[in-house]
JSON list of C-alpha atoms in Angstrom, two decimals:
[
{"chain": "A", "resi": 1, "resn": "UNK", "atom": "CA", "xyz": [23.20, -67.80, -133.86]},
{"chain": "A", "resi": 2, "resn": "UNK", "atom": "CA", "xyz": [24.31, -71.18, -135.05]},
{"chain": "A", "resi": 3, "resn": "UNK", "atom": "CA", "xyz": [28.02, -71.63, -134.50]},
{"chain": "A", "resi": 4, "resn": "UNK", "atom": "CA", "xyz": [28.30, -74.91, -136.37]},
{"chain": "A", "resi": 5, "resn": "UNK", "atom": "CA", "xyz": [26.54, -75.22, -139.68]},
{"chain": "A", "resi": 6, "resn": "UNK", "atom": "CA", "xyz": [25.90, -78.14, -141.95]},
{"chain": "A", "resi": 7, "resn": "UNK", "atom": "CA", "xyz": [24.28, -76.48, -144.90]},
{"chain": "A", "resi": 8, "resn": "UNK", "atom": "CA", "xyz": [23.34, -79.63, -146.78]},
{"chain": "A", "resi": 9, "resn": "UNK", "atom": "CA", "xyz": [20.47, -81.42, -145.06]},
{"chain": "A", "resi": 10, "resn": "UNK", "atom": "CA", "xyz": [20.89, -84.42, -147.31]},
{"chain": "A", "resi": 11, "resn": "UNK", "atom": "CA", "xyz": [23.34, -86.07, -149.68]},
{"chain": "A", "resi": 12, "resn": "UNK", "atom": "CA", "xyz": [22.92, -89.04, -151.97]},
{"chain": "A", "resi": 13, "resn": "UNK", "atom": "CA", "xyz": [25.82, -91.00, -153.49]},
{"chain": "A", "resi": 14, "resn": "UNK", "atom": "CA", "xyz": [26.37, -94.26, -155.29]},
{"chain": "A", "resi": 15, "resn": "UNK", "atom": "CA", "xyz": [27.98, -97.20, -153.57]},
{"chain": "A", "resi": 16, "resn": "UNK", "atom": "CA", "xyz": [31.72, -97.24, -154.13]},
{"chain": "A", "resi": 17, "resn": "UNK", "atom": "CA", "xyz": [31.95, -93.50, -154.78]},
{"chain": "A", "resi": 18, "resn": "UNK", "atom": "CA", "xyz": [33.20, -90.82, -152.42]},
{"chain": "A", "resi": 19, "resn": "UNK", "atom": "CA", "xyz": [30.88, -89.09, -149.94]},
{"chain": "A", "resi": 20, "resn": "UNK", "atom": "CA", "xyz": [31.88, -85.59, -148.90]},
{"chain": "A", "resi": 21, "resn": "UNK", "atom": "CA", "xyz": [30.09, -84.04, -145.96]},
{"chain": "A", "resi": 22, "resn": "UNK", "atom": "CA", "xyz": [30.76, -80.41, -145.18]},
{"chain": "A", "resi": 23, "resn": "UNK", "atom": "CA", "xyz": [30.69, -78.34, -142.02]},
{"chain": "A", "resi": 24, "resn": "UNK", "atom": "CA", "xyz": [31.35, -74.67, -141.35]},
{"chain": "A", "resi": 25, "resn": "UNK", "atom": "CA", "xyz": [31.89, -72.94, -138.04]},
{"chain": "A", "resi": 26, "resn": "UNK", "atom": "CA", "xyz": [31.89, -69.33, -136.98]},
{"chain": "A", "resi": 27, "resn": "UNK", "atom": "CA", "xyz": [33.58, -69.40, -133.58]},
{"chain": "A", "resi": 28, "resn": "UNK", "atom": "CA", "xyz": [37.33, -69.06, -134.06]},
{"chain": "A", "resi": 29, "resn": "UNK", "atom": "CA", "xyz": [37.86, -70.30, -130.50]},
{"chain": "A", "resi": 30, "resn": "UNK", "atom": "CA", "xyz": [36.87, -73.83, -131.49]},
{"chain": "A", "resi": 31, "resn": "UNK", "atom": "CA", "xyz": [39.99, -75.96, -131.74]},
{"chain": "A", "resi": 32, "resn": "UNK", "atom": "CA", "xyz": [38.74, -79.53, -131.72]},
{"chain": "A", "resi": 33, "resn": "UNK", "atom": "CA", "xyz": [36.23, -81.02, -134.11]},
{"chain": "A", "resi": 34, "resn": "UNK", "atom": "CA", "xyz": [34.38, -84.31, -134.20]},
{"chain": "A", "resi": 35, "resn": "UNK", "atom": "CA", "xyz": [32.14, -86.24, -136.54]},
{"chain": "A", "resi": 36, "resn": "UNK", "atom": "CA", "xyz": [29.36, -88.49, -135.32]},
{"chain": "A", "resi": 37, "resn": "UNK", "atom": "CA", "xyz": [27.13, -90.89, -137.20]},
{"chain": "A", "resi": 38, "resn": "UNK", "atom": "CA", "xyz": [23.58, -91.50, -136.09]},
{"chain": "A", "resi": 39, "resn": "UNK", "atom": "CA", "xyz": [21.00, -94.07, -137.09]},
{"chain": "A", "resi": 40, "resn": "UNK", "atom": "CA", "xyz": [17.31, -93.41, -136.32]},
{"chain": "A", "resi": 41, "resn": "UNK", "atom": "CA", "xyz": [16.32, -94.10, -132.73]},
{"chain": "A", "resi": 42, "resn": "UNK", "atom": "CA", "xyz": [19.94, -94.65, -131.68]},
{"chain": "A", "resi": 43, "resn": "UNK", "atom": "CA", "xyz": [22.56, -92.53, -130.01]},
{"chain": "A", "resi": 44, "resn": "UNK", "atom": "CA", "xyz": [25.34, -90.95, -132.08]},
{"chain": "A", "resi": 45, "resn": "UNK", "atom": "CA", "xyz": [28.47, -93.00, -132.70]},
{"chain": "A", "resi": 46, "resn": "UNK", "atom": "CA", "xyz": [31.83, -91.27, -132.63]},
{"chain": "A", "resi": 47, "resn": "UNK", "atom": "CA", "xyz": [33.62, -91.56, -135.98]},
{"chain": "A", "resi": 48, "resn": "UNK", "atom": "CA", "xyz": [36.67, -89.37, -136.13]},
{"chain": "A", "resi": 49, "resn": "UNK", "atom": "CA", "xyz": [38.06, -86.15, -134.73]},
{"chain": "A", "resi": 50, "resn": "UNK", "atom": "CA", "xyz": [40.69, -83.57, -135.54]},
{"chain": "A", "resi": 51, "resn": "UNK", "atom": "CA", "xyz": [42.57, -81.01, -133.55]},
{"chain": "A", "resi": 52, "resn": "UNK", "atom": "CA", "xyz": [43.19, -77.54, -134.95]},
{"chain": "A", "resi": 53, "resn": "UNK", "atom": "CA", "xyz": [46.93, -78.22, -135.00]},
{"chain": "A", "resi": 54, "resn": "UNK", "atom": "CA", "xyz": [46.32, -80.63, -137.87]},
{"chain": "A", "resi": 55, "resn": "UNK", "atom": "CA", "xyz": [44.70, -80.23, -141.25]},
{"chain": "A", "resi": 56, "resn": "UNK", "atom": "CA", "xyz": [43.97, -83.87, -141.91]},
{"chain": "A", "resi": 57, "resn": "UNK", "atom": "CA", "xyz": [43.18, -87.01, -139.96]},
{"chain": "A", "resi": 58, "resn": "UNK", "atom": "CA", "xyz": [42.55, -90.39, -141.49]},
{"chain": "A", "resi": 59, "resn": "UNK", "atom": "CA", "xyz": [41.02, -93.55, -140.10]},
{"chain": "A", "resi": 60, "resn": "UNK", "atom": "CA", "xyz": [40.26, -96.30, -142.56]},
{"chain": "A", "resi": 61, "resn": "UNK", "atom": "CA", "xyz": [37.64, -95.14, -145.02]},
{"chain": "A", "resi": 62, "resn": "UNK", "atom": "CA", "xyz": [37.10, -91.89, -143.13]},
{"chain": "A", "resi": 63, "resn": "UNK", "atom": "CA", "xyz": [39.20, -88.77, -143.54]},
{"chain": "A", "resi": 64, "resn": "UNK", "atom": "CA", "xyz": [38.52, -85.40, -142.00]},
{"chain": "A", "resi": 65, "resn": "UNK", "atom": "CA", "xyz": [40.03, -82.26, -143.49]},
{"chain": "A", "resi": 66, "resn": "UNK", "atom": "CA", "xyz": [40.26, -78.97, -141.62]},
{"chain": "A", "resi": 67, "resn": "UNK", "atom": "CA", "xyz": [40.72, -75.57, -143.23]},
{"chain": "A", "resi": 68, "resn": "UNK", "atom": "CA", "xyz": [41.16, -73.16, -140.33]},
{"chain": "A", "resi": 69, "resn": "UNK", "atom": "CA", "xyz": [41.37, -70.03, -142.43]},
{"chain": "A", "resi": 70, "resn": "UNK", "atom": "CA", "xyz": [38.04, -70.85, -144.04]},
{"chain": "A", "resi": 71, "resn": "UNK", "atom": "CA", "xyz": [36.59, -72.23, -140.80]},
{"chain": "A", "resi": 72, "resn": "UNK", "atom": "CA", "xyz": [35.56, -75.28, -142.73]},
{"chain": "A", "resi": 73, "resn": "UNK", "atom": "CA", "xyz": [35.89, -78.99, -142.26]},
{"chain": "A", "resi": 74, "resn": "UNK", "atom": "CA", "xyz": [34.80, -81.92, -144.31]},
{"chain": "A", "resi": 75, "resn": "UNK", "atom": "CA", "xyz": [34.40, -85.64, -143.84]},
{"chain": "A", "resi": 76, "resn": "UNK", "atom": "CA", "xyz": [35.31, -87.89, -146.74]},
{"chain": "A", "resi": 77, "resn": "UNK", "atom": "CA", "xyz": [34.08, -91.45, -146.88]},
{"chain": "A", "resi": 78, "resn": "UNK", "atom": "CA", "xyz": [35.61, -93.61, -149.55]},
{"chain": "A", "resi": 79, "resn": "UNK", "atom": "CA", "xyz": [34.46, -95.98, -150.80]},
{"chain": "A", "resi": 80, "resn": "UNK", "atom": "CA", "xyz": [30.93, -95.34, -149.62]},
{"chain": "A", "resi": 81, "resn": "UNK", "atom": "CA", "xyz": [28.87, -98.33, -148.57]},
{"chain": "A", "resi": 82, "resn": "UNK", "atom": "CA", "xyz": [25.10, -98.73, -148.11]},
{"chain": "A", "resi": 83, "resn": "UNK", "atom": "CA", "xyz": [25.69, -99.24, -144.39]},
{"chain": "A", "resi": 84, "resn": "UNK", "atom": "CA", "xyz": [27.07, -95.71, -144.23]},
{"chain": "A", "resi": 85, "resn": "UNK", "atom": "CA", "xyz": [23.57, -94.38, -144.80]},
{"chain": "A", "resi": 86, "resn": "UNK", "atom": "CA", "xyz": [22.81, -92.36, -141.67]},
{"chain": "A", "resi": 87, "resn": "UNK", "atom": "CA", "xyz": [22.73, -88.81, -140.36]},
{"chain": "A", "resi": 88, "resn": "UNK", "atom": "CA", "xyz": [26.18, -87.32, -139.83]},
{"chain": "A", "resi": 89, "resn": "UNK", "atom": "CA", "xyz": [26.71, -84.62, -137.22]},
{"chain": "A", "resi": 90, "resn": "UNK", "atom": "CA", "xyz": [29.65, -82.29, -137.08]},
{"chain": "A", "resi": 91, "resn": "UNK", "atom": "CA", "xyz": [30.58, -81.00, -133.61]},
{"chain": "A", "resi": 92, "resn": "UNK", "atom": "CA", "xyz": [33.08, -78.50, -132.25]},
{"chain": "A", "resi": 93, "resn": "UNK", "atom": "CA", "xyz": [34.54, -77.64, -128.89]},
{"chain": "A", "resi": 94, "resn": "UNK", "atom": "CA", "xyz": [37.11, -75.34, -127.37]},
{"chain": "A", "resi": 95, "resn": "UNK", "atom": "CA", "xyz": [39.70, -77.39, -125.56]},
{"chain": "A", "resi": 96, "resn": "UNK", "atom": "CA", "xyz": [40.19, -76.36, -121.97]},
{"chain": "A", "resi": 97, "resn": "UNK", "atom": "CA", "xyz": [37.14, -74.15, -122.06]},
{"chain": "A", "resi": 98, "resn": "UNK", "atom": "CA", "xyz": [33.45, -74.92, -121.87]},
{"chain": "A", "resi": 99, "resn": "UNK", "atom": "CA", "xyz": [32.85, -78.63, -121.89]},
{"chain": "A", "resi": 100, "resn": "UNK", "atom": "CA", "xyz": [29.96, -78.36, -124.29]},
{"chain": "A", "resi": 101, "resn": "UNK", "atom": "CA", "xyz": [30.07, -79.81, -127.75]},
{"chain": "A", "resi": 102, "resn": "UNK", "atom": "CA", "xyz": [28.34, -77.60, -130.27]},
{"chain": "A", "resi": 103, "resn": "UNK", "atom": "CA", "xyz": [26.57, -79.65, -132.92]},
{"chain": "A", "resi": 104, "resn": "UNK", "atom": "CA", "xyz": [25.50, -78.89, -136.43]},
{"chain": "A", "resi": 105, "resn": "UNK", "atom": "CA", "xyz": [22.01, -79.90, -137.52]},
{"chain": "A", "resi": 106, "resn": "UNK", "atom": "CA", "xyz": [23.24, -82.94, -139.39]},
{"chain": "A", "resi": 107, "resn": "UNK", "atom": "CA", "xyz": [23.38, -84.19, -142.95]},
{"chain": "A", "resi": 108, "resn": "UNK", "atom": "CA", "xyz": [21.46, -87.25, -143.97]},
{"chain": "A", "resi": 109, "resn": "UNK", "atom": "CA", "xyz": [23.63, -89.43, -146.20]},
{"chain": "A", "resi": 110, "resn": "UNK", "atom": "CA", "xyz": [22.07, -92.04, -148.44]},
{"chain": "A", "resi": 111, "resn": "UNK", "atom": "CA", "xyz": [24.35, -94.48, -150.21]},
{"chain": "A", "resi": 112, "resn": "UNK", "atom": "CA", "xyz": [22.55, -96.21, -153.03]},
{"chain": "A", "resi": 113, "resn": "UNK", "atom": "CA", "xyz": [23.53, -99.77, -154.00]},
{"chain": "B", "resi": 1, "resn": "UNK", "atom": "CA", "xyz": [35.95, -99.71, -125.64]},
{"chain": "B", "resi": 2, "resn": "UNK", "atom": "CA", "xyz": [34.09, -96.52, -124.67]},
{"chain": "B", "resi": 3, "resn": "UNK", "atom": "CA", "xyz": [30.66, -98.09, -124.35]},
{"chain": "B", "resi": 4, "resn": "UNK", "atom": "CA", "xyz": [27.80, -96.17, -122.79]},
{"chain": "B", "resi": 5, "resn": "UNK", "atom": "CA", "xyz": [24.52, -97.83, -121.93]},
{"chain": "B", "resi": 6, "resn": "UNK", "atom": "CA", "xyz": [21.12, -96.41, -121.12]},
{"chain": "B", "resi": 7, "resn": "UNK", "atom": "CA", "xyz": [18.20, -97.99, -119.36]},
{"chain": "B", "resi": 8, "resn": "UNK", "atom": "CA", "xyz": [15.40, -98.27, -120.18]},
{"chain": "B", "resi": 9, "resn": "UNK", "atom": "CA", "xyz": [15.55, -98.03, -123.95]},
{"chain": "B", "resi": 10, "resn": "UNK", "atom": "CA", "xyz": [11.84, -97.24, -124.15]},
{"chain": "B", "resi": 11, "resn": "UNK", "atom": "CA", "xyz": [9.31, -96.20, -121.57]},
{"chain": "B", "resi": 12, "resn": "UNK", "atom": "CA", "xyz": [5.62, -95.35, -121.71]},
{"chain": "B", "resi": 13, "resn": "UNK", "atom": "CA", "xyz": [4.09, -93.68, -118.72]},
{"chain": "B", "resi": 14, "resn": "UNK", "atom": "CA", "xyz": [0.98, -91.84, -117.66]},
{"chain": "B", "resi": 15, "resn": "UNK", "atom": "CA", "xyz": [0.93, -88.10, -117.33]},
{"chain": "B", "resi": 16, "resn": "UNK", "atom": "CA", "xyz": [1.94, -86.98, -113.84]},
{"chain": "B", "resi": 17, "resn": "UNK", "atom": "CA", "xyz": [4.26, -89.86, -113.09]},
{"chain": "B", "resi": 18, "resn": "UNK", "atom": "CA", "xyz": [8.04, -89.68, -112.78]},
{"chain": "B", "resi": 19, "resn": "UNK", "atom": "CA", "xyz": [10.46, -91.57, -114.94]},
{"chain": "B", "resi": 20, "resn": "UNK", "atom": "CA", "xyz": [14.09, -92.36, -114.17]},
{"chain": "B", "resi": 21, "resn": "UNK", "atom": "CA", "xyz": [16.64, -92.96, -116.93]},
{"chain": "B", "resi": 22, "resn": "UNK", "atom": "CA", "xyz": [20.04, -94.42, -116.14]},
{"chain": "B", "resi": 23, "resn": "UNK", "atom": "CA", "xyz": [23.25, -93.75, -118.04]},
{"chain": "B", "resi": 24, "resn": "UNK", "atom": "CA", "xyz": [26.27, -95.93, -117.43]},
{"chain": "B", "resi": 25, "resn": "UNK", "atom": "CA", "xyz": [29.80, -95.90, -118.79]},
{"chain": "B", "resi": 26, "resn": "UNK", "atom": "CA", "xyz": [30.61, -99.60, -119.00]},
{"chain": "B", "resi": 27, "resn": "UNK", "atom": "CA", "xyz": [34.33, -99.72, -119.59]},
{"chain": "B", "resi": 28, "resn": "UNK", "atom": "CA", "xyz": [35.65, -96.35, -118.55]},
{"chain": "B", "resi": 29, "resn": "UNK", "atom": "CA", "xyz": [35.26, -93.78, -115.82]},
{"chain": "B", "resi": 30, "resn": "UNK", "atom": "CA", "xyz": [33.51, -90.57, -116.65]},
{"chain": "B", "resi": 31, "resn": "UNK", "atom": "CA", "xyz": [33.85, -87.51, -114.49]},
{"chain": "B", "resi": 32, "resn": "UNK", "atom": "CA", "xyz": [31.44, -85.70, -116.76]},
{"chain": "B", "resi": 33, "resn": "UNK", "atom": "CA", "xyz": [28.23, -86.90, -118.32]},
{"chain": "B", "resi": 34, "resn": "UNK", "atom": "CA", "xyz": [25.85, -84.97, -120.50]},
{"chain": "B", "resi": 35, "resn": "UNK", "atom": "CA", "xyz": [22.13, -85.25, -121.09]},
{"chain": "B", "resi": 36, "resn": "UNK", "atom": "CA", "xyz": [20.63, -84.39, -124.46]},
{"chain": "B", "resi": 37, "resn": "UNK", "atom": "CA", "xyz": [17.19, -84.33, -125.92]},
{"chain": "B", "resi": 38, "resn": "UNK", "atom": "CA", "xyz": [16.38, -84.80, -129.56]},
{"chain": "B", "resi": 39, "resn": "UNK", "atom": "CA", "xyz": [13.19, -83.68, -131.21]},
{"chain": "B", "resi": 40, "resn": "UNK", "atom": "CA", "xyz": [12.14, -85.21, -134.53]},
{"chain": "B", "resi": 41, "resn": "UNK", "atom": "CA", "xyz": [14.28, -84.06, -137.44]},
{"chain": "B", "resi": 42, "resn": "UNK", "atom": "CA", "xyz": [16.32, -81.77, -135.22]},
{"chain": "B", "resi": 43, "resn": "UNK", "atom": "CA", "xyz": [19.80, -81.77, -133.82]},
{"chain": "B", "resi": 44, "resn": "UNK", "atom": "CA", "xyz": [20.74, -82.79, -130.32]},
{"chain": "B", "resi": 45, "resn": "UNK", "atom": "CA", "xyz": [19.84, -80.27, -127.64]},
{"chain": "B", "resi": 46, "resn": "UNK", "atom": "CA", "xyz": [22.06, -80.22, -124.59]},
{"chain": "B", "resi": 47, "resn": "UNK", "atom": "CA", "xyz": [19.97, -80.19, -121.43]},
{"chain": "B", "resi": 48, "resn": "UNK", "atom": "CA", "xyz": [22.57, -80.37, -118.70]},
{"chain": "B", "resi": 49, "resn": "UNK", "atom": "CA", "xyz": [26.13, -81.22, -117.80]},
{"chain": "B", "resi": 50, "resn": "UNK", "atom": "CA", "xyz": [26.60, -83.58, -114.90]},
{"chain": "B", "resi": 51, "resn": "UNK", "atom": "CA", "xyz": [29.81, -83.79, -112.90]},
{"chain": "B", "resi": 52, "resn": "UNK", "atom": "CA", "xyz": [30.42, -86.61, -110.46]},
{"chain": "B", "resi": 53, "resn": "UNK", "atom": "CA", "xyz": [29.79, -85.55, -106.91]},
{"chain": "B", "resi": 54, "resn": "UNK", "atom": "CA", "xyz": [28.49, -82.10, -107.70]},
{"chain": "B", "resi": 55, "resn": "UNK", "atom": "CA", "xyz": [25.33, -80.40, -108.88]},
{"chain": "B", "resi": 56, "resn": "UNK", "atom": "CA", "xyz": [24.45, -80.51, -112.53]},
{"chain": "B", "resi": 57, "resn": "UNK", "atom": "CA", "xyz": [24.71, -77.42, -114.70]},
{"chain": "B", "resi": 58, "resn": "UNK", "atom": "CA", "xyz": [21.54, -76.83, -116.67]},
{"chain": "B", "resi": 59, "resn": "UNK", "atom": "CA", "xyz": [21.23, -75.09, -120.01]},
{"chain": "B", "resi": 60, "resn": "UNK", "atom": "CA", "xyz": [19.07, -72.04, -120.33]},
{"chain": "B", "resi": 61, "resn": "UNK", "atom": "CA", "xyz": [15.41, -72.90, -120.52]},
{"chain": "B", "resi": 62, "resn": "UNK", "atom": "CA", "xyz": [15.75, -76.34, -118.93]},
{"chain": "B", "resi": 63, "resn": "UNK", "atom": "CA", "xyz": [13.86, -76.67, -115.65]},
{"chain": "B", "resi": 64, "resn": "UNK", "atom": "CA", "xyz": [16.16, -78.19, -113.07]},
{"chain": "B", "resi": 65, "resn": "UNK", "atom": "CA", "xyz": [13.26, -79.11, -110.80]},
{"chain": "B", "resi": 66, "resn": "UNK", "atom": "CA", "xyz": [11.61, -81.02, -113.59]},
{"chain": "B", "resi": 67, "resn": "UNK", "atom": "CA", "xyz": [14.69, -82.79, -114.90]},
{"chain": "B", "resi": 68, "resn": "UNK", "atom": "CA", "xyz": [16.56, -84.04, -111.85]},
{"chain": "B", "resi": 69, "resn": "UNK", "atom": "CA", "xyz": [20.08, -85.22, -112.49]},
{"chain": "B", "resi": 70, "resn": "UNK", "atom": "CA", "xyz": [22.19, -87.27, -110.14]},
{"chain": "B", "resi": 71, "resn": "UNK", "atom": "CA", "xyz": [25.78, -88.30, -110.85]},
{"chain": "B", "resi": 72, "resn": "UNK", "atom": "CA", "xyz": [26.60, -90.44, -107.86]},
{"chain": "B", "resi": 73, "resn": "UNK", "atom": "CA", "xyz": [29.58, -92.32, -109.23]},
{"chain": "B", "resi": 74, "resn": "UNK", "atom": "CA", "xyz": [32.15, -92.19, -112.00]},
{"chain": "B", "resi": 75, "resn": "UNK", "atom": "CA", "xyz": [30.11, -94.62, -114.06]},
{"chain": "B", "resi": 76, "resn": "UNK", "atom": "CA", "xyz": [26.50, -93.70, -113.41]},
{"chain": "B", "resi": 77, "resn": "UNK", "atom": "CA", "xyz": [24.30, -90.69, -113.97]},
{"chain": "B", "resi": 78, "resn": "UNK", "atom": "CA", "xyz": [20.52, -90.64, -113.73]},
{"chain": "B", "resi": 79, "resn": "UNK", "atom": "CA", "xyz": [17.94, -88.31, -115.22]},
{"chain": "B", "resi": 80, "resn": "UNK", "atom": "CA", "xyz": [14.53, -88.23, -113.57]},
{"chain": "B", "resi": 81, "resn": "UNK", "atom": "CA", "xyz": [11.70, -86.59, -115.44]},
{"chain": "B", "resi": 82, "resn": "UNK", "atom": "CA", "xyz": [9.35, -85.53, -112.68]},
{"chain": "B", "resi": 83, "resn": "UNK", "atom": "CA", "xyz": [5.60, -85.19, -113.15]},
{"chain": "B", "resi": 84, "resn": "UNK", "atom": "CA", "xyz": [5.95, -86.01, -116.82]},
{"chain": "B", "resi": 85, "resn": "UNK", "atom": "CA", "xyz": [3.57, -84.49, -119.34]},
{"chain": "B", "resi": 86, "resn": "UNK", "atom": "CA", "xyz": [2.94, -85.36, -122.99]},
{"chain": "B", "resi": 87, "resn": "UNK", "atom": "CA", "xyz": [5.20, -82.51, -124.12]},
{"chain": "B", "resi": 88, "resn": "UNK", "atom": "CA", "xyz": [8.08, -84.26, -122.35]},
{"chain": "B", "resi": 89, "resn": "UNK", "atom": "CA", "xyz": [7.79, -87.13, -124.82]},
{"chain": "B", "resi": 90, "resn": "UNK", "atom": "CA", "xyz": [11.09, -87.23, -126.64]},
{"chain": "B", "resi": 91, "resn": "UNK", "atom": "CA", "xyz": [14.29, -89.10, -127.28]},
{"chain": "B", "resi": 92, "resn": "UNK", "atom": "CA", "xyz": [16.73, -88.62, -124.41]},
{"chain": "B", "resi": 93, "resn": "UNK", "atom": "CA", "xyz": [20.40, -89.39, -124.98]},
{"chain": "B", "resi": 94, "resn": "UNK", "atom": "CA", "xyz": [23.26, -89.31, -122.53]},
{"chain": "B", "resi": 95, "resn": "UNK", "atom": "CA", "xyz": [26.94, -89.08, -123.25]},
{"chain": "B", "resi": 96, "resn": "UNK", "atom": "CA", "xyz": [30.04, -89.56, -121.17]},
{"chain": "B", "resi": 97, "resn": "UNK", "atom": "CA", "xyz": [33.49, -88.15, -121.40]},
{"chain": "B", "resi": 98, "resn": "UNK", "atom": "CA", "xyz": [36.38, -90.34, -120.31]},
{"chain": "B", "resi": 99, "resn": "UNK", "atom": "CA", "xyz": [38.79, -88.96, -117.74]},
{"chain": "B", "resi": 100, "resn": "UNK", "atom": "CA", "xyz": [41.73, -89.23, -120.10]},
{"chain": "B", "resi": 101, "resn": "UNK", "atom": "CA", "xyz": [39.92, -87.83, -123.15]},
{"chain": "B", "resi": 102, "resn": "UNK", "atom": "CA", "xyz": [38.92, -84.29, -122.54]},
{"chain": "B", "resi": 103, "resn": "UNK", "atom": "CA", "xyz": [36.96, -83.63, -125.68]},
{"chain": "B", "resi": 104, "resn": "UNK", "atom": "CA", "xyz": [35.41, -86.78, -127.10]},
{"chain": "B", "resi": 105, "resn": "UNK", "atom": "CA", "xyz": [31.98, -87.70, -125.81]},
{"chain": "B", "resi": 106, "resn": "UNK", "atom": "CA", "xyz": [30.64, -91.21, -126.20]},
{"chain": "B", "resi": 107, "resn": "UNK", "atom": "CA", "xyz": [26.91, -91.52, -126.49]},
{"chain": "B", "resi": 108, "resn": "UNK", "atom": "CA", "xyz": [24.44, -93.98, -125.13]},
{"chain": "B", "resi": 109, "resn": "UNK", "atom": "CA", "xyz": [21.80, -95.59, -127.34]},
{"chain": "B", "resi": 110, "resn": "UNK", "atom": "CA", "xyz": [19.07, -93.26, -126.15]},
{"chain": "B", "resi": 111, "resn": "UNK", "atom": "CA", "xyz": [15.77, -93.64, -124.33]},
{"chain": "B", "resi": 112, "resn": "UNK", "atom": "CA", "xyz": [12.45, -93.08, -126.03]},
{"chain": "B", "resi": 113, "resn": "UNK", "atom": "CA", "xyz": [9.96, -91.59, -123.59]},
{"chain": "B", "resi": 114, "resn": "UNK", "atom": "CA", "xyz": [6.26, -91.48, -124.41]},
{"chain": "B", "resi": 115, "resn": "UNK", "atom": "CA", "xyz": [3.97, -89.78, -121.93]},
{"chain": "B", "resi": 116, "resn": "UNK", "atom": "CA", "xyz": [0.29, -90.51, -122.41]}
]
């Protein structure tokens, strides 16, 4: 049973527009969420995180929104740049519990010039 | 900050040999390090959790005698693939969690292993 789901395997947007990457989770015990970006043949790079006590966290062009009632989070990238083209992984963890991050399967974002 | 390195970045070996992969946190201390494996077009698969000074905790289905993990210091963990076979060929990635950050894991660049 997949506890973290990224239902869109791919997303294509134009440079300068907004990219919205979505993630759903089923385990209500998760209370901390992270987004990672990954280029081929490289390790994931941490982008941004959010605790369940917040519904929004912003860092430059990246904003993560959390809707706890819907068990849904999204990553907004604006404006999108060609260098943002990568696979984006959503991850979740229960603070103070198991140390394991639970990852979604990733969404491949392509930003077209 | 929060840089994690892995060595080697790529390794090719013959079947039956052992391969050691090092994971280092360069600018922070990590009480916990994690080892992942990624198959093509799939998500990261956690293999084991490594705590400094204690035995690693392996995920279900991961052979602890085949994938030996040592976490001898707060900045170094090693994964040794013993008696490697072609099916062990994969992309191995480590991550480290800083002492003061309980949730965020910082990943290394990965090691591509090819077993002939």
